Coordinates of C-alpha atoms and ligand atoms in Angstrom, one line a residue:
M1 CA -10.6 85.6 -52.8
K2 CA -8.4 82.6 -53.8
E3 CA -11.3 81.3 -55.9
F4 CA -11.4 84.6 -57.8
W5 CA -7.7 84.5 -58.6
R6 CA -8.0 80.9 -59.8
K7 CA -10.9 81.6 -62.1
K8 CA -9.5 84.8 -63.6
R9 CA -6.1 83.5 -64.7
M10 CA -4.5 86.9 -65.1
N11 CA -1.1 87.6 -66.6
P12 CA 1.1 86.5 -63.7
E13 CA 3.2 89.7 -63.6
N14 CA 0.1 91.8 -63.5
K15 CA -1.3 89.6 -60.8
R16 CA 1.9 90.0 -58.7
I17 CA 1.8 93.8 -59.0
L18 CA -1.9 94.0 -58.1
A19 CA -1.2 91.9 -55.0
I20 CA 1.4 94.4 -53.9
D21 CA -1.0 97.3 -54.6
I22 CA -3.7 95.7 -52.5
E23 CA -1.2 95.4 -49.6
E24 CA -0.1 99.0 -50.0
S25 CA -3.7 100.3 -49.9
T26 CA -4.5 98.4 -46.7
P27 CA -3.3 99.8 -43.3
S28 CA -0.5 97.8 -41.9
W29 CA 2.9 98.0 -40.2
R30 CA 4.3 98.9 -43.7
H31 CA 2.4 102.2 -43.4
L32 CA 4.4 103.1 -40.3
L33 CA 7.6 102.3 -42.2
I34 CA 6.5 104.5 -45.0
K35 CA 5.6 107.3 -42.6
A36 CA 9.0 107.1 -41.0
K37 CA 10.6 107.3 -44.5
L38 CA 8.4 110.3 -45.3
I39 CA 9.8 112.2 -42.4
Y40 CA 13.3 111.7 -43.7
Y41 CA 12.3 112.7 -47.2
F42 CA 10.5 115.8 -45.9
F43 CA 13.9 117.2 -44.8
Q44 CA 15.8 115.7 -47.8
R45 CA 13.4 117.3 -50.3
H46 CA 13.8 120.9 -48.9
L47 CA 17.6 120.5 -48.9
F48 CA 17.8 119.1 -52.4
N49 CA 15.4 121.6 -53.8
L50 CA 17.7 124.5 -52.6
W51 CA 20.9 122.7 -53.5
L52 CA 19.7 121.7 -57.0
K53 CA 18.3 125.1 -57.8
V54 CA 21.6 126.8 -56.9
R55 CA 23.6 124.3 -59.0
L56 CA 21.3 124.1 -62.0
W57 CA 19.8 127.6 -62.2
D58 CA 21.6 128.5 -65.4
E59 CA 20.8 125.2 -67.1
M60 CA 17.0 125.4 -66.4
P61 CA 14.7 126.7 -69.0
P62 CA 13.4 129.9 -67.3
E63 CA 9.8 128.7 -67.3
L64 CA 10.8 125.7 -65.2
R65 CA 12.6 127.7 -62.5
K66 CA 9.3 127.8 -60.6
L67 CA 9.3 124.1 -60.0
W68 CA 10.5 122.2 -57.0
F69 CA 13.6 120.0 -57.7
L70 CA 14.0 116.5 -56.2
N71 CA 16.8 114.1 -56.5
R72 CA 15.2 111.1 -58.3
E73 CA 12.0 110.0 -56.6
G74 CA 12.6 112.0 -53.4
G75 CA 10.1 109.9 -51.5
M76 CA 7.1 110.7 -53.7
F77 CA 5.4 107.4 -53.2
R78 CA 1.8 107.0 -54.4
E79 CA 0.7 107.2 -50.8
K80 CA 2.3 110.6 -50.6
T81 CA 1.3 112.0 -54.0
Y82 CA -2.4 111.0 -53.6
R83 CA -2.4 112.5 -50.1
M84 CA -1.1 115.7 -51.6
C85 CA -4.1 115.5 -54.0
D86 CA -6.5 115.0 -51.1
R87 CA -5.1 118.0 -49.3
R88 CA -5.8 120.2 -52.3
H89 CA -9.3 119.0 -53.0
A90 CA -10.8 116.1 -51.0
L91 CA -10.7 112.7 -52.7
K92 CA -13.3 111.4 -50.3
G93 CA -16.8 111.5 -51.9
S94 CA -15.3 112.9 -55.2
S95 CA -15.7 111.5 -58.7
I96 CA -12.3 110.6 -60.3
L97 CA -11.4 110.0 -63.9
V98 CA -8.2 107.9 -64.5
P99 CA -7.1 108.0 -68.2
G100 CA -4.5 105.4 -69.3
A101 CA -5.3 103.2 -66.3
G102 CA -3.4 100.2 -67.7
F103 CA -4.5 97.1 -65.9
G104 CA -5.5 99.3 -63.0
H105 CA -2.7 99.1 -60.6
C106 CA -3.1 102.6 -59.1
I107 CA -6.8 102.2 -58.5
F108 CA -6.7 100.4 -55.1
Q109 CA -4.7 103.2 -53.5
L110 CA -7.2 105.8 -54.8
A111 CA -10.1 103.7 -53.7
A112 CA -8.6 103.7 -50.2
F113 CA -9.6 107.4 -50.0
R114 CA -13.2 106.4 -50.5
P115 CA -14.2 108.5 -53.5
R116 CA -17.8 108.3 -54.7
K117 CA -16.8 106.7 -58.0
I118 CA -13.8 106.0 -60.1
T119 CA -14.1 105.9 -63.9
A120 CA -11.0 104.6 -65.7
F121 CA -10.1 103.9 -69.3
D122 CA -7.3 102.7 -71.4
V123 CA -6.8 102.1 -75.1
Y124 CA -5.9 98.5 -74.3
E125 CA -8.4 96.2 -72.6
Y126 CA -7.4 94.2 -69.6
S127 CA -10.8 92.7 -68.9
K128 CA -9.7 90.1 -66.3
E129 CA -7.6 92.5 -64.3
W130 CA -10.3 95.2 -64.5
D131 CA -13.0 92.8 -63.3
F132 CA -10.8 91.8 -60.4
V133 CA -9.9 95.5 -59.5
A134 CA -13.5 96.6 -59.7
Q135 CA -14.8 93.7 -57.5
T136 CA -12.0 94.2 -54.9
C137 CA -12.6 97.9 -54.6
K138 CA -16.3 97.3 -54.1
D139 CA -15.7 94.6 -51.5
R140 CA -12.9 96.4 -49.5
F141 CA -13.7 100.0 -49.8
G142 CA -17.3 100.1 -51.0
V143 CA -16.2 102.2 -54.0
E144 CA -17.7 101.8 -57.5
V145 CA -15.0 101.5 -60.2
V146 CA -15.9 101.4 -63.9
F147 CA -13.4 100.6 -66.6
E148 CA -13.8 101.4 -70.3
K149 CA -11.8 100.5 -73.3
G150 CA -10.8 103.5 -75.4
G151 CA -10.2 107.2 -74.8
F152 CA -12.2 110.2 -73.5
E153 CA -15.0 109.5 -75.9
T154 CA -16.0 106.5 -73.8
V155 CA -16.8 108.8 -70.8
E156 CA -20.4 109.9 -71.0
S157 CA -20.8 113.4 -69.9
E158 CA -18.4 116.3 -69.6
G159 CA -17.8 118.6 -66.7
R160 CA -18.6 116.1 -64.0
F161 CA -15.2 115.1 -62.5
D162 CA -13.6 116.5 -59.4
W163 CA -10.2 115.0 -60.3
I164 CA -8.3 113.6 -63.2
I165 CA -5.5 111.5 -62.0
S166 CA -2.9 110.1 -64.4
D167 CA 0.3 108.2 -63.5
A168 CA 2.9 107.3 -66.1
V169 CA 0.7 108.3 -69.0
L170 CA 1.6 111.7 -70.4
E171 CA 4.9 110.6 -71.7
H172 CA 3.0 108.2 -74.0
I173 CA 0.4 110.6 -75.3
K174 CA 0.8 111.4 -79.0
D175 CA -1.8 114.1 -79.3
M176 CA -1.1 116.0 -76.1
D177 CA -3.2 119.1 -77.0
G178 CA -6.3 116.9 -77.6
F179 CA -5.7 114.9 -74.4
L180 CA -5.3 118.0 -72.3
K181 CA -8.3 119.8 -73.8
S182 CA -10.5 116.7 -73.2
S183 CA -9.1 116.5 -69.6
N184 CA -10.1 120.1 -69.1
R185 CA -13.6 119.6 -70.5
H186 CA -14.3 116.6 -68.3
L187 CA -13.5 118.5 -65.1
K188 CA -15.9 120.5 -63.0
D189 CA -15.1 124.2 -62.9
D190 CA -13.4 123.7 -59.5
G191 CA -11.8 120.4 -60.7
W192 CA -8.1 119.4 -60.5
F193 CA -5.6 117.5 -62.6
Y194 CA -2.8 115.5 -61.2
A195 CA -0.1 113.8 -63.3
S196 CA 3.1 112.0 -62.7
F197 CA 5.1 111.4 -65.8
G198 CA 8.4 110.1 -67.0
P199 CA 10.9 108.8 -67.9
I200 CA 10.6 111.5 -70.6
W201 CA 11.9 110.7 -74.1
Y202 CA 14.9 113.0 -74.0
G203 CA 15.9 111.9 -70.5
P204 CA 17.9 108.9 -69.3
G205 CA 16.0 105.7 -70.0
G206 CA 13.4 107.6 -72.1
D207 CA 12.8 104.5 -74.3
H208 CA 11.6 102.6 -71.2
V209 CA 14.1 99.8 -71.9
D210 CA 16.7 98.7 -69.4
W211 CA 19.8 97.9 -71.5
G212 CA 21.9 97.3 -68.5
G213 CA 24.3 99.8 -66.9
E214 CA 24.0 103.5 -66.5
M215 CA 26.1 104.4 -69.6
T216 CA 23.4 103.0 -72.0
R217 CA 20.6 105.3 -70.7
W218 CA 20.8 107.7 -73.7
D219 CA 21.4 105.1 -76.4
H220 CA 17.9 105.5 -77.8
L221 CA 18.9 109.1 -78.7
I222 CA 22.4 108.5 -80.1
C223 CA 22.6 104.9 -81.4
E224 CA 22.5 104.3 -85.1
Q225 CA 19.0 102.9 -85.9
R226 CA 20.4 99.6 -87.3
L227 CA 22.6 98.9 -84.2
Y228 CA 19.8 99.8 -81.9
E229 CA 17.4 97.4 -83.7
E230 CA 20.1 94.6 -83.5
R231 CA 20.0 95.0 -79.8
F232 CA 16.3 94.3 -79.7
E233 CA 16.9 91.3 -81.8
K234 CA 19.7 90.0 -79.6
K235 CA 17.9 90.7 -76.3
G236 CA 14.5 90.0 -77.6
L237 CA 11.5 90.9 -75.4
G238 CA 13.7 90.4 -72.3
A239 CA 15.1 93.8 -73.1
A240 CA 12.1 95.3 -71.3
A241 CA 13.0 94.4 -67.7
G242 CA 10.6 91.6 -67.3
T243 CA 7.7 93.0 -69.2
L244 CA 6.9 93.5 -72.9
E245 CA 6.6 97.2 -72.4
G246 CA 9.9 98.6 -73.8
D247 CA 9.8 96.7 -77.1
F248 CA 6.1 97.3 -77.5
L249 CA 6.3 101.0 -76.8
F250 CA 9.4 101.6 -78.9
H251 CA 8.2 99.9 -82.0
G252 CA 4.7 101.3 -81.6
R253 CA 6.2 104.8 -81.3
L254 CA 4.0 105.2 -78.2
F255 CA 5.7 108.3 -76.9
S256 CA 4.9 112.0 -76.9
Y257 CA 8.4 112.9 -77.9
L258 CA 7.9 116.3 -76.1
R259 CA 10.7 118.3 -74.5
A260 CA 10.3 119.1 -70.8
E261 CA 9.5 122.7 -71.6
E262 CA 6.8 121.8 -74.1
Y263 CA 4.8 119.8 -71.6
F264 CA 4.5 122.9 -69.4
E265 CA 3.7 125.2 -72.4
K266 CA 0.9 122.8 -73.3
F267 CA -0.5 122.7 -69.8
K268 CA -0.8 126.5 -70.0
E269 CA -2.3 126.5 -73.5
A270 CA -4.9 124.0 -72.4
G271 CA -6.0 126.4 -69.7
F272 CA -4.6 124.8 -66.6
F273 CA -3.2 126.7 -63.6
M274 CA -0.2 125.2 -62.0
D275 CA -0.5 124.8 -58.2
L276 CA 2.7 122.8 -57.7
G277 CA 5.2 121.3 -60.2
I278 CA 8.1 119.1 -59.3
A279 CA 11.0 118.0 -61.4
K280 CA 12.8 114.7 -60.7
V281 CA 16.5 115.3 -61.3
N282 CA 18.9 112.5 -61.9
W283 CA 22.0 114.0 -60.4
F284 CA 24.0 110.8 -61.1
A285 CA 23.1 111.0 -64.8
R286 CA 24.3 114.6 -64.8
R287 CA 27.6 113.6 -63.3
I288 CA 28.0 110.9 -66.0
L289 CA 27.4 113.5 -68.7
K290 CA 29.8 116.0 -67.1
N291 CA 32.5 113.3 -67.0
D292 CA 32.0 112.1 -70.5
P293 CA 32.3 115.0 -73.0
D294 CA 32.0 112.5 -76.0
L295 CA 28.6 111.4 -74.8
S296 CA 27.5 115.1 -74.3
K297 CA 28.8 116.0 -77.8
K298 CA 26.8 113.2 -79.4
L299 CA 23.7 114.4 -77.6
D300 CA 24.4 118.0 -78.8
E301 CA 24.7 116.7 -82.3
R302 CA 21.2 115.2 -82.0
N303 CA 19.9 118.4 -80.5
V304 CA 18.9 116.7 -77.3
P305 CA 17.8 119.5 -74.9
K306 CA 20.5 120.1 -72.3
F307 CA 18.2 120.1 -69.3
D308 CA 16.1 117.1 -70.3
R309 CA 19.2 114.9 -70.4
F310 CA 19.3 114.4 -66.7
I311 CA 15.6 114.6 -65.9
N312 CA 13.7 111.5 -64.8
G313 CA 10.2 113.0 -64.9
F314 CA 7.7 115.4 -63.4
L315 CA 4.8 115.7 -61.0
V316 CA 2.1 118.3 -61.4
W317 CA -1.0 119.5 -59.5
M318 CA -3.0 121.8 -61.6
R319 CA -6.4 123.6 -61.3
K320 CA -9.0 124.1 -64.0
S321 CA -9.8 127.6 -62.6
K322 CA -7.7 130.1 -60.8
Ligands
SAM401 C1 2.9 103.1 -68.6 S1 1.2 102.8 -68.7 C2 0.7 103.4 -67.2 C3 -0.5 102.6 -66.7 C4 -1.0 103.1 -65.3 N1 -1.5 104.4 -65.3 C5 0.0 102.8 -64.2 O1 0.4 103.7 -63.5 O2 0.4 101.7 -64.1 C6 0.6 103.9 -69.8 C7 -0.8 103.6 -70.3 O3 -1.4 104.7 -71.0 C8 -2.2 104.1 -72.0 N2 -2.5 105.1 -73.0 C9 -1.6 105.7 -73.9 N3 -2.2 106.6 -74.7 C10 -3.5 106.7 -74.3 C11 -4.6 107.4 -74.7 N4 -4.5 108.3 -75.6 N5 -5.8 107.2 -74.1 C12 -5.9 106.3 -73.1 N6 -4.8 105.5 -72.6 C13 -3.7 105.7 -73.3 C14 -1.5 102.9 -72.5 O4 -2.3 102.0 -73.1 C15 -0.9 102.4 -71.2 O5 -1.7 101.4 -70.6

């Protein structure tokens, strides 16, 4: 294994993240710790859902009232969310498509469920990381993983996947209708679509840049363009919390710019049936907004949807057929 790392010379940050993911996909004492945390979160989730629904009912777009409401991540670790997929439609022996796989850091945890095959693609190529992930999944789990550079057109035939699994991708998709239609076409009739997405553009931190401090979380929505650009110049690429992501995404306009409600309208239009949807509420962000009428007024002036302002993101499990 050491030899493999040495030869491949991956981006050190990607390498570090992949090492953590390998560890998380392998049974260990950490799993016991996670299990203990999950018990705590099980109770916390039910309480927060009720409490947040009561407090936020009038502020929610009616279509979104059916969702579950969590405070921030609410214990929705990958271990948990993939298990929730597995309970709905077995991952073991399935064929899984992972659009927007990035350098492949969610793949190990999926491979641990022993699907028949994982096909993954991304518009950017990470050949070294992909070779490493594919080789490791074969060696550890006996699972075939194939990576392609590009979009849905790189995937041969349609209607052959049991699952489409996408983490942290939808908020970056420019042509959401096209993306969802292709997703639907590539699924078997009894196939499922799982997505976790966020931060969303109109929410706190929607530009994916950490400017430091909680009060700056909406600056991408209210700052004058020139001042905002000056910040990038001052902070340089370091603005992106250790990666090049924020700067790269912002200047490439790599966001869907959709409102929370619009995502759900588009899921429906594309023919998906929602089995479970979860909203991640940032209660702390809402408190800041309540206590700072000037900030809220600025967001009003920019027509920032009232609900999105304190939403971190969503998780959805959807079926192709009823
Ligand atoms: C934030 S990264 C998430 C990567 C990975 N899913 C993860 O959880 O680490 C979003 C990825 O989506 C990819 N992406 C954006 N639009 C895409 C598209 N239309 N087709 C395929 N990949 C896309 C980007 O290149 C990027 O690697």
